[in-house]
Short mmCIF file of C-alpha atoms and ligand atoms in Angstrom, two decimals:
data_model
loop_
_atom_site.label_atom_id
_atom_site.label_comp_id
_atom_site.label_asym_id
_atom_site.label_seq_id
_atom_site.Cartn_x
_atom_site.Cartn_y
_atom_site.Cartn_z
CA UNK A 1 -1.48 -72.38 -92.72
CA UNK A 2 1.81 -71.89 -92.84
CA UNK A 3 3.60 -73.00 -89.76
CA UNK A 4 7.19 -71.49 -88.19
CA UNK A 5 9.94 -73.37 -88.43
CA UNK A 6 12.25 -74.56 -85.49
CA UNK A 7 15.09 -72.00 -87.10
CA UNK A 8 12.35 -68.73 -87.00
CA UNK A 9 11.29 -69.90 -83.59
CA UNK A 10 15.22 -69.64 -82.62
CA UNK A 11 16.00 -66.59 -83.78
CA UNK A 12 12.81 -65.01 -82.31
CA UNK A 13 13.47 -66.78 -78.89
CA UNK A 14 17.41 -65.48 -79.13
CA UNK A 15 15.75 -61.65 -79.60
CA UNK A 16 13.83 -61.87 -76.88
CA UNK A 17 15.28 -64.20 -74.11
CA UNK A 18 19.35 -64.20 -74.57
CA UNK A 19 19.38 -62.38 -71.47
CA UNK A 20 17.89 -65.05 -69.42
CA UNK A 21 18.83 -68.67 -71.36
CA UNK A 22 21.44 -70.26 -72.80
CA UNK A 23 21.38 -69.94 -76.50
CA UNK A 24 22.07 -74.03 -77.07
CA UNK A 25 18.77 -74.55 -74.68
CA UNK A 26 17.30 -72.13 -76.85
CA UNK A 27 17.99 -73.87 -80.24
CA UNK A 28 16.37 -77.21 -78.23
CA UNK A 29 13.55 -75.68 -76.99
CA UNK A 30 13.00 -73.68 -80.44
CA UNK A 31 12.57 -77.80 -81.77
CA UNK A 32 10.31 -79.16 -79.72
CA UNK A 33 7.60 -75.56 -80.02
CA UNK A 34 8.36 -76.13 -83.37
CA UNK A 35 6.69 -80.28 -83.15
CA UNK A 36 4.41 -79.25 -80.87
CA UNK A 37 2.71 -75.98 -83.54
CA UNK A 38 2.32 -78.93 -86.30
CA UNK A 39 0.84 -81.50 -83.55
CA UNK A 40 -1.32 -78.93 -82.53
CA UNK A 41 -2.84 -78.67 -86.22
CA UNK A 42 -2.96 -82.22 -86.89
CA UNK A 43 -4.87 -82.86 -84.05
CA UNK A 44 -7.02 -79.40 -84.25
CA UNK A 45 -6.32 -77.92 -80.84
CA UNK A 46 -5.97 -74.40 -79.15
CA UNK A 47 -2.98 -73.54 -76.52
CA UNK A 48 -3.84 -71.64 -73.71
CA UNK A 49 -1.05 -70.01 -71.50
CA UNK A 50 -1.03 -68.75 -68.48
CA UNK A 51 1.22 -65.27 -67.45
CA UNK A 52 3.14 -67.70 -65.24
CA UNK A 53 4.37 -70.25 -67.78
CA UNK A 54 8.31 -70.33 -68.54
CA UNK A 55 9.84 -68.00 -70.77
CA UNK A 56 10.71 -70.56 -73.96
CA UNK A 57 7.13 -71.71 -74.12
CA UNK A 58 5.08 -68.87 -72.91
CA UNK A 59 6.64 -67.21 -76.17
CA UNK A 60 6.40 -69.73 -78.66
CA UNK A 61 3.17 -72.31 -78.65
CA UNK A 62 0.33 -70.49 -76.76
CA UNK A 63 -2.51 -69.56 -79.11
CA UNK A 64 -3.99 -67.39 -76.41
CA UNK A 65 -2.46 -66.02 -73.41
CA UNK A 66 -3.30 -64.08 -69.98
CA UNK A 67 -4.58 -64.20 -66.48
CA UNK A 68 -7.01 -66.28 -64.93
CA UNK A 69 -10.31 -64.43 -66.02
CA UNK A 70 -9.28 -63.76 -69.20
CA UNK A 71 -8.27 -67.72 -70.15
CA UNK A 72 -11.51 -68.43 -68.74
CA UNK A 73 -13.54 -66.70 -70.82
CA UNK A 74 -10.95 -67.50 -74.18
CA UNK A 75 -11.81 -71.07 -72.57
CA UNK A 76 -15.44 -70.62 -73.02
CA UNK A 77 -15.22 -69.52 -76.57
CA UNK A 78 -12.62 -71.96 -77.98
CA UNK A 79 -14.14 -73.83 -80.95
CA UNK A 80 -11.23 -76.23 -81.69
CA UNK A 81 -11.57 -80.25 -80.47
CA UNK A 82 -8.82 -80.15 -77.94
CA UNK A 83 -8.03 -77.25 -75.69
CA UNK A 84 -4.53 -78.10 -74.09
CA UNK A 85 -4.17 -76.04 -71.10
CA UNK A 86 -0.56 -74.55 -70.20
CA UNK A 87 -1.51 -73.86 -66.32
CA UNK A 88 -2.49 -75.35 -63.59
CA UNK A 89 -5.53 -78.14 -62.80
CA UNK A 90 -7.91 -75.77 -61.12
CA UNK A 91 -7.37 -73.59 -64.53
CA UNK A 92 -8.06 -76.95 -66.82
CA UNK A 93 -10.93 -77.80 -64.75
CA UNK A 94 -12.54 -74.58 -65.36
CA UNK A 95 -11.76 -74.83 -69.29
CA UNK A 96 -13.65 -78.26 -69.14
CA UNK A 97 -16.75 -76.68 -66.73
CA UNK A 98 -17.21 -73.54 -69.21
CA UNK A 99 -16.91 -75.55 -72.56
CA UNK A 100 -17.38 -79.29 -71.96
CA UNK A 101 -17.91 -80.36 -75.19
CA UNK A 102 -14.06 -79.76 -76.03
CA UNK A 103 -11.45 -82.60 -74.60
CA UNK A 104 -9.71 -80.57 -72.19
CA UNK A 105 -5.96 -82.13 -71.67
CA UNK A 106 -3.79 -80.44 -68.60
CA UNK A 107 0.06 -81.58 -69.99
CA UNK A 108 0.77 -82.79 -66.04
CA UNK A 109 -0.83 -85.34 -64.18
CA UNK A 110 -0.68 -82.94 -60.82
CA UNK A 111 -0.50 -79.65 -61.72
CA UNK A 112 -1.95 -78.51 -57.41
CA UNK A 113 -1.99 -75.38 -56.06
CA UNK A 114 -1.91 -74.26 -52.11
CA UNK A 115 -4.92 -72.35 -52.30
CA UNK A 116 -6.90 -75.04 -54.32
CA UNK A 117 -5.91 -77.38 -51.86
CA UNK A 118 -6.87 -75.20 -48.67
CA UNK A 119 -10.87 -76.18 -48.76
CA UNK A 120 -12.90 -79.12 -49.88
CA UNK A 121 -16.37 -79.15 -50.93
CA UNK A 122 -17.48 -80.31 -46.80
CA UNK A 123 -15.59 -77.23 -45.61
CA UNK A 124 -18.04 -75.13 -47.85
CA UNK A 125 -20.91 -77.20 -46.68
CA UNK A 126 -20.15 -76.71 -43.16
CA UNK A 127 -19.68 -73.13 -43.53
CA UNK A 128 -22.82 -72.27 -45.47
CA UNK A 129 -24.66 -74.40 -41.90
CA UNK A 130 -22.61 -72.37 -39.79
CA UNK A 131 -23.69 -69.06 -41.88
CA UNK A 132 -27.14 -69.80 -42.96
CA UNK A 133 -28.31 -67.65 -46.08
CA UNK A 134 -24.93 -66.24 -46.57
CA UNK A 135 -23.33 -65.93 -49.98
CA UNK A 136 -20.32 -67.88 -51.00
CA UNK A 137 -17.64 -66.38 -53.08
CA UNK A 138 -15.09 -68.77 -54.51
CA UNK A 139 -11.87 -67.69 -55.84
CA UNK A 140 -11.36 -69.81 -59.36
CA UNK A 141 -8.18 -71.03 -57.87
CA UNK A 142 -10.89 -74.09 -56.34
CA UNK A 143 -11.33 -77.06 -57.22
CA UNK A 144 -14.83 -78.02 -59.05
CA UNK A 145 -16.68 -79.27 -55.88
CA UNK A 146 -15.49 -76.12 -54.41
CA UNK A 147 -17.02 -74.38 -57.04
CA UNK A 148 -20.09 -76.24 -56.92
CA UNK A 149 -20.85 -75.41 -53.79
CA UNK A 150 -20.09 -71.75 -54.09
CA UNK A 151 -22.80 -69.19 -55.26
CA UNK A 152 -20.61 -67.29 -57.58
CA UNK A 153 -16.38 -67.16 -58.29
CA UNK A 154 -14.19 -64.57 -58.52
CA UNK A 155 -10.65 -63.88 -59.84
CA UNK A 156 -8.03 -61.93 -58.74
CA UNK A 157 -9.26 -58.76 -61.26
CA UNK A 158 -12.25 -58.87 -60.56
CA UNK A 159 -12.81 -59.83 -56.62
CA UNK A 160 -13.79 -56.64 -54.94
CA UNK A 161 -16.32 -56.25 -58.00
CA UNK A 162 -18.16 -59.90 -57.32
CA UNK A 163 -18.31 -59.35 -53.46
CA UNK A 164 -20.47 -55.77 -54.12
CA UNK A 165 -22.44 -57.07 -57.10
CA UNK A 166 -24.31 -59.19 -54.54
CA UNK A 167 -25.16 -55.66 -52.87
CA UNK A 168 -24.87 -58.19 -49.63
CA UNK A 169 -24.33 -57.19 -45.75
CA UNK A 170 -22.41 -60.38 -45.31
CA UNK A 171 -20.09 -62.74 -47.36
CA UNK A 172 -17.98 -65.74 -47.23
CA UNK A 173 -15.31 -65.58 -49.03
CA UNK A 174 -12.91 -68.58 -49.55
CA UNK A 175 -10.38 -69.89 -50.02
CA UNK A 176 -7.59 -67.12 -49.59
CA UNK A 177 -7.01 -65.05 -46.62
CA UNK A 178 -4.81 -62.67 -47.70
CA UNK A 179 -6.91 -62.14 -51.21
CA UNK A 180 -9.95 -61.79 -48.55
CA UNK A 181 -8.27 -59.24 -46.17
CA UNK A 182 -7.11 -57.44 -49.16
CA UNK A 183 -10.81 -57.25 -50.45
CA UNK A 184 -12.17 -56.36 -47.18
CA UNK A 185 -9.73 -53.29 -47.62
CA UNK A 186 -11.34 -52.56 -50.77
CA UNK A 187 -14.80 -52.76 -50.46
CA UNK A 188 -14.62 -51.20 -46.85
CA UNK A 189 -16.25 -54.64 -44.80
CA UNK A 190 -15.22 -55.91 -41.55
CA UNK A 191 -13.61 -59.46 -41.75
CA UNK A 192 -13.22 -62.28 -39.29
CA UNK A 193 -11.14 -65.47 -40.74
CA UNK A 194 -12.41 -68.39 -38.19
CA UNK A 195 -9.61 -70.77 -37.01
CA UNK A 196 -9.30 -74.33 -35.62
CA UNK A 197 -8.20 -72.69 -32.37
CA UNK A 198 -10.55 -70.00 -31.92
CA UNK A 199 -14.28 -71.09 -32.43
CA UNK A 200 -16.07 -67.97 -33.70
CA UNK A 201 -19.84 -67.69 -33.16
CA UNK A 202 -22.59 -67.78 -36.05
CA UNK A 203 -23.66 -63.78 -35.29
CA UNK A 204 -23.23 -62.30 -38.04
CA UNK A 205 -21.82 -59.03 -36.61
CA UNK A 206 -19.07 -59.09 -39.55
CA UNK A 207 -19.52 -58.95 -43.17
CA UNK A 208 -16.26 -60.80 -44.22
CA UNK A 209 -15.82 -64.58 -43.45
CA UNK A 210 -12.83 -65.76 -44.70
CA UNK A 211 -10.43 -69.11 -44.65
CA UNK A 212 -7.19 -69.78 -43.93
CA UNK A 213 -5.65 -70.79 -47.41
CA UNK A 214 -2.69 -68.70 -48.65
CA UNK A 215 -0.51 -68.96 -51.89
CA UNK A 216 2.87 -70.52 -50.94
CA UNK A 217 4.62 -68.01 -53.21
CA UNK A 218 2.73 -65.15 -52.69
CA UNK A 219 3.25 -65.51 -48.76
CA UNK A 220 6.92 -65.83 -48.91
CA UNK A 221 6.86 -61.33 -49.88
CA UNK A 222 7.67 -59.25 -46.58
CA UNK A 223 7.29 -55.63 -45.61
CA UNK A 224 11.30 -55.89 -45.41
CA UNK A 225 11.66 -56.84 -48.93
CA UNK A 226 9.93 -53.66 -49.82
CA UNK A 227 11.97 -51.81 -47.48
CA UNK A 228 15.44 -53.18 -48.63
CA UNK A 229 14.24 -52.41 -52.14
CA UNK A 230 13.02 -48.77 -51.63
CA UNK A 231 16.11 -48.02 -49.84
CA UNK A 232 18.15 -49.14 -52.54
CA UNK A 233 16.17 -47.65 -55.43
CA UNK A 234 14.07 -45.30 -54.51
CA UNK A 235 12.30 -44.54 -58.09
CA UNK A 236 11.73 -47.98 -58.18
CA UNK A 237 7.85 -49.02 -59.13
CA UNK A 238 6.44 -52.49 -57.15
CA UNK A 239 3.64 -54.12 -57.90
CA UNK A 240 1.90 -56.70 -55.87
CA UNK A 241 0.12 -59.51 -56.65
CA UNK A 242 -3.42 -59.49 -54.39
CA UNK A 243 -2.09 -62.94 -53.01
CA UNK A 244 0.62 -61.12 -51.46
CA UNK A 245 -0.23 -60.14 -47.48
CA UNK A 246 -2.23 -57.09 -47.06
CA UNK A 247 0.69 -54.94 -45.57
CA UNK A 248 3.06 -55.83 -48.78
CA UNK A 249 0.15 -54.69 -50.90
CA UNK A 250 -0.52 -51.69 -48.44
CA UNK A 251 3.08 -50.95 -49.46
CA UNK A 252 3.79 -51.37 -52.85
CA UNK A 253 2.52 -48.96 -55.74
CA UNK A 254 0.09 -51.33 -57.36
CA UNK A 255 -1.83 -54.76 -56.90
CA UNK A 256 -3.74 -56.23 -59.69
CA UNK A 257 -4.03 -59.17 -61.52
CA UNK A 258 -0.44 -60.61 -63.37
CA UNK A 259 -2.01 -59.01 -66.74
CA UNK A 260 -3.12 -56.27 -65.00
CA UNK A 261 0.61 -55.71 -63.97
CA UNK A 262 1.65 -56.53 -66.90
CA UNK A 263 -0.65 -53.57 -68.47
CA UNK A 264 1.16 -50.89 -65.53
CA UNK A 265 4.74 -52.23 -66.86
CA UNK A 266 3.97 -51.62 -69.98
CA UNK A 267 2.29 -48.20 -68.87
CA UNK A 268 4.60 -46.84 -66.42
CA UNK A 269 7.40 -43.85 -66.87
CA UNK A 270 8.94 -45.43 -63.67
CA UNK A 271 12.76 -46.20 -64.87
CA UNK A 272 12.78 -49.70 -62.57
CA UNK A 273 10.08 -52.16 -62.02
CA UNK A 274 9.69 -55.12 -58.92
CA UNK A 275 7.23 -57.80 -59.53
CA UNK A 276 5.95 -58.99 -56.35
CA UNK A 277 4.44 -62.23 -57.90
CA UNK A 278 5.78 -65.59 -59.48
CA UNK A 279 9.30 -65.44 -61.11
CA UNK A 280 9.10 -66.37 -64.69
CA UNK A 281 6.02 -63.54 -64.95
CA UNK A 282 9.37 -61.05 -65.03
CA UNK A 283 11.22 -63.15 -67.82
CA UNK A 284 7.93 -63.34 -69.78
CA UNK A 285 7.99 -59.09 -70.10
CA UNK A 286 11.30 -57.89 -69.98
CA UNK A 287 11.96 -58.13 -73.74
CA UNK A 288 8.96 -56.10 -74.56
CA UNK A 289 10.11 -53.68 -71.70
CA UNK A 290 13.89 -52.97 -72.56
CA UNK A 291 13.75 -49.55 -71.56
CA UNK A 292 12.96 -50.22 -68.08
CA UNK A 293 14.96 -52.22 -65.78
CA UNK A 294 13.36 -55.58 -64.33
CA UNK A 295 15.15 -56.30 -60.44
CA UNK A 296 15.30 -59.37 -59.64
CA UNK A 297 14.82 -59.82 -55.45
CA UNK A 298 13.15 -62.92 -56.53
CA UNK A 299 13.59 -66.75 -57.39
CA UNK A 300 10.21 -67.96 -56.27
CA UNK A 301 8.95 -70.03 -58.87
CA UNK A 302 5.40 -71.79 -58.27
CA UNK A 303 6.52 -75.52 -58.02
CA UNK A 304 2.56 -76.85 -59.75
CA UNK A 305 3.05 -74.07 -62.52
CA UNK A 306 6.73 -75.14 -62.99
CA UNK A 307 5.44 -78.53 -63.59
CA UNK A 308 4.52 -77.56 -67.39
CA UNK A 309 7.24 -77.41 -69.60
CA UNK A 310 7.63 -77.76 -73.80
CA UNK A 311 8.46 -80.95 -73.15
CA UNK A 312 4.77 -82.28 -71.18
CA UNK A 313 3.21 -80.34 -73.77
CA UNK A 314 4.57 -81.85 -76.79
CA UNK A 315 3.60 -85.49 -74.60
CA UNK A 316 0.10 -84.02 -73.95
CA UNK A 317 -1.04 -82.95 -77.72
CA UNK A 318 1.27 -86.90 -78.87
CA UNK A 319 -0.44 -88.97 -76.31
CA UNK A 320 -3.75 -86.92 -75.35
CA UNK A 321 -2.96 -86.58 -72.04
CA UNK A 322 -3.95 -85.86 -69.12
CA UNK A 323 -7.85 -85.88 -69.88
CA UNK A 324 -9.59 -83.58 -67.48
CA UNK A 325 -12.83 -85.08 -66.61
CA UNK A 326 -15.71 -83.57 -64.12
CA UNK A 327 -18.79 -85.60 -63.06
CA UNK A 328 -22.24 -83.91 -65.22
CA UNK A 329 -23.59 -82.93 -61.62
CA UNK A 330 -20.39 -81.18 -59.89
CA UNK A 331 -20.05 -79.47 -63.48
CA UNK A 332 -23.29 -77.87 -63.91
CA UNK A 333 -23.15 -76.38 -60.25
CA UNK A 334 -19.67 -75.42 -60.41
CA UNK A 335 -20.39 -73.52 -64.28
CA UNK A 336 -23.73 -71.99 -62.48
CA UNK A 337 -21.19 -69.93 -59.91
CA UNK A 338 -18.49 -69.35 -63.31
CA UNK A 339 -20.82 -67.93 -65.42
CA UNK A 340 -22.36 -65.65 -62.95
CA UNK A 341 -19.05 -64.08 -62.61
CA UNK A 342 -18.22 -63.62 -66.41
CA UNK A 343 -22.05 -61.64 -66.18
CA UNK A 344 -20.17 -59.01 -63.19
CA UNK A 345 -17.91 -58.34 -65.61
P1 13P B 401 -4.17 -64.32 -62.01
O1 13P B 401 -5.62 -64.58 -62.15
O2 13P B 401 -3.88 -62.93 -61.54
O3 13P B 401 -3.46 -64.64 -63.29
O4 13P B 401 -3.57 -65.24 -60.85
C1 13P B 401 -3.55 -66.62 -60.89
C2 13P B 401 -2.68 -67.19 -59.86
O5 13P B 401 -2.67 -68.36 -59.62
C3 13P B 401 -1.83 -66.26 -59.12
O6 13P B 401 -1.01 -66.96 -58.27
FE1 SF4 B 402 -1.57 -71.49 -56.68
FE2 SF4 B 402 0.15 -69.68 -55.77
FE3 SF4 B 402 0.89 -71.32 -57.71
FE4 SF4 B 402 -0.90 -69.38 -58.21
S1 SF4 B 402 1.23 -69.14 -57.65
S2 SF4 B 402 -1.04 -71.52 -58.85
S3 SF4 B 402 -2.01 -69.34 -56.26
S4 SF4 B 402 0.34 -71.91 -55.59
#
């Protein structure tokens, strides 16, 4: 296979991201994709990238790119030894739980997330005693335990669709508030989201229970920005990552998934786009969407997804690191409640 070299990378990376780089970071960033596409078939591996990855590499070494539910499932099918995940842990974990024959390397030895690190596995336990016989609906941005102790996941496309495939009066839903209240919406059910202050009783006169974990970048979006925005532009279309606070989704035009929003971009007739989600998301789009004008109220990068640059990657595939292992009995739990939400669909 013939493999591009660092000058095609350049030139491709100058067509689509002058407007946002430097061209001499360009020509360095073009060399190190280009070492990291001939590690990657020396050592037989597969790239997965997530929406969210920077500009230079999201464009150049990913094999396979998208949102959370879609990387899972690419996870699940990938046949090469190594699967080097361009993300964040929660995201490697569930690469290694859905295929765990593969070595599954994350190129950062942290790579958090807020949400991920809202709930352990005893906060699950001590919800299911508080809400005996009551489903529990993950969100994938969990850790493994979570998972594990969760009866099925769910992703930001496909949340409202989980919580009614289990045709149930009642559901927990962790670990996101905002994703819960924004589901609730959806689906129509009443929610309660218990906190340390305010001890709610085990009746089960609402069919929502949520938890109080919410995506530090996500959060930061207010009904004002909207405001200032509309006012400003007023044919402007927003879109809303789920994450966001119900009221900024109440307000803006769309909410999906980031490739869902990427679809409506794409889609759209609207002459001016706002991307209520993670920054680099916009730089990752605007060359394919020259005709329509990207603004920019944001610089809210997600520090754990900023954490993966060319740079750890090229390290990663060199020095097979960082190996993402899961203990055999978390791993089977946590892939029970996975793959019953790749059968919703
Ligand atoms: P998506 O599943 O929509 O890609 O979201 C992942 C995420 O972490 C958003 O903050
Ligand atoms: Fe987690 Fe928010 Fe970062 Fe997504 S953007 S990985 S939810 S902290």
């Amino acid at each position: 296979m013939s493999l591009r070299s660092s000058a095609e990378i350049f030139e491709d990376l100058k067509h689509r991201l002058s407007d946002v780089m430097p061209e001499f970071e360009l020509r360095l960033k073009a060399e190190l994709a280009s070492e990291i596409l001939k590690l990657k078939e020396e050592k037989n591996a597969v790239i997965l990238g997530h929406n969210y990855m920077e500009p230079a590499l999201f464009h150049t070494v990913p094999d396979l790119k998208g949102d959370s539910l879609e990387l899972s499932r690419l996870a699940a099918e990938a046949d090469r030894d190594i699967i080097v995940f361009c993300g964040v842990r929660f995201m490697a974990e569930t690469a290694k739980i859905l295929n765990p024959a593969k070595m599954v390397l994350l190129p950062t030895k942290k790579g958090g997330c807020s949400l991920a690190s809202s709930i352990t596995a005893q906060d699950v336990r001590d919800l299911k005693q508080k809400f005996p016989g009551v489903p529990v609906v993950a969100y994938i941005n969990t850790y493994a335990e979570v998972k594990a102790e969760s009866d099925i996941c769910c992703t930001s496309s496909n949340a409202a669709a989980v919580v009614e495939s289990l045709h149930k009066d009642s559901v927990i839903f962790i670990p996101d508030e905002y994703l819960a209240r924004n589901v609730a919406i959806e689906t129509g059910k009443h929610i309660i989201v218990p906190t340390k202050e305010k001890k709610e009783s085990g009746d089960l006169d609402y069919q929502m229970i949520g938890w109080h974990g919410r995506c530090e970048v996500h959060e930061l979006f207010t009904l004002e920005d909207i405001d200032n925005i509309r006012q400003q532009f007023p044919d402007v279309m927003i879109l809303a990552h789920p994450e966001c606070s119900p009221e900024v989704v109440a307000a803006a035009d769309f909410s999906g998934s980031t490739s869902a929003m990427v679809r409506v971009v794409r889609q759209t007739a609207a002459p001016r786009y706002l991307l209520l989600t993670e920054c680099a998301m916009g730089d990752n789009i605007i060359a394919e969407n020259r005709e329509k004008e990207l603004l920019r109220l944001c610089s809210v990068r997600c520090p754990h997804m900023n954490e993966i640059t060319l740079q750890e990657t090229r390290d990663a595939l060199l020095y097979g690191q960082y190996v993402i292992n899961i203990p055999e009995s978390i791993r089977v739990k946590a892939a029970r409640s996975l793959e019953r939400m790749l059968a919703v669909g």
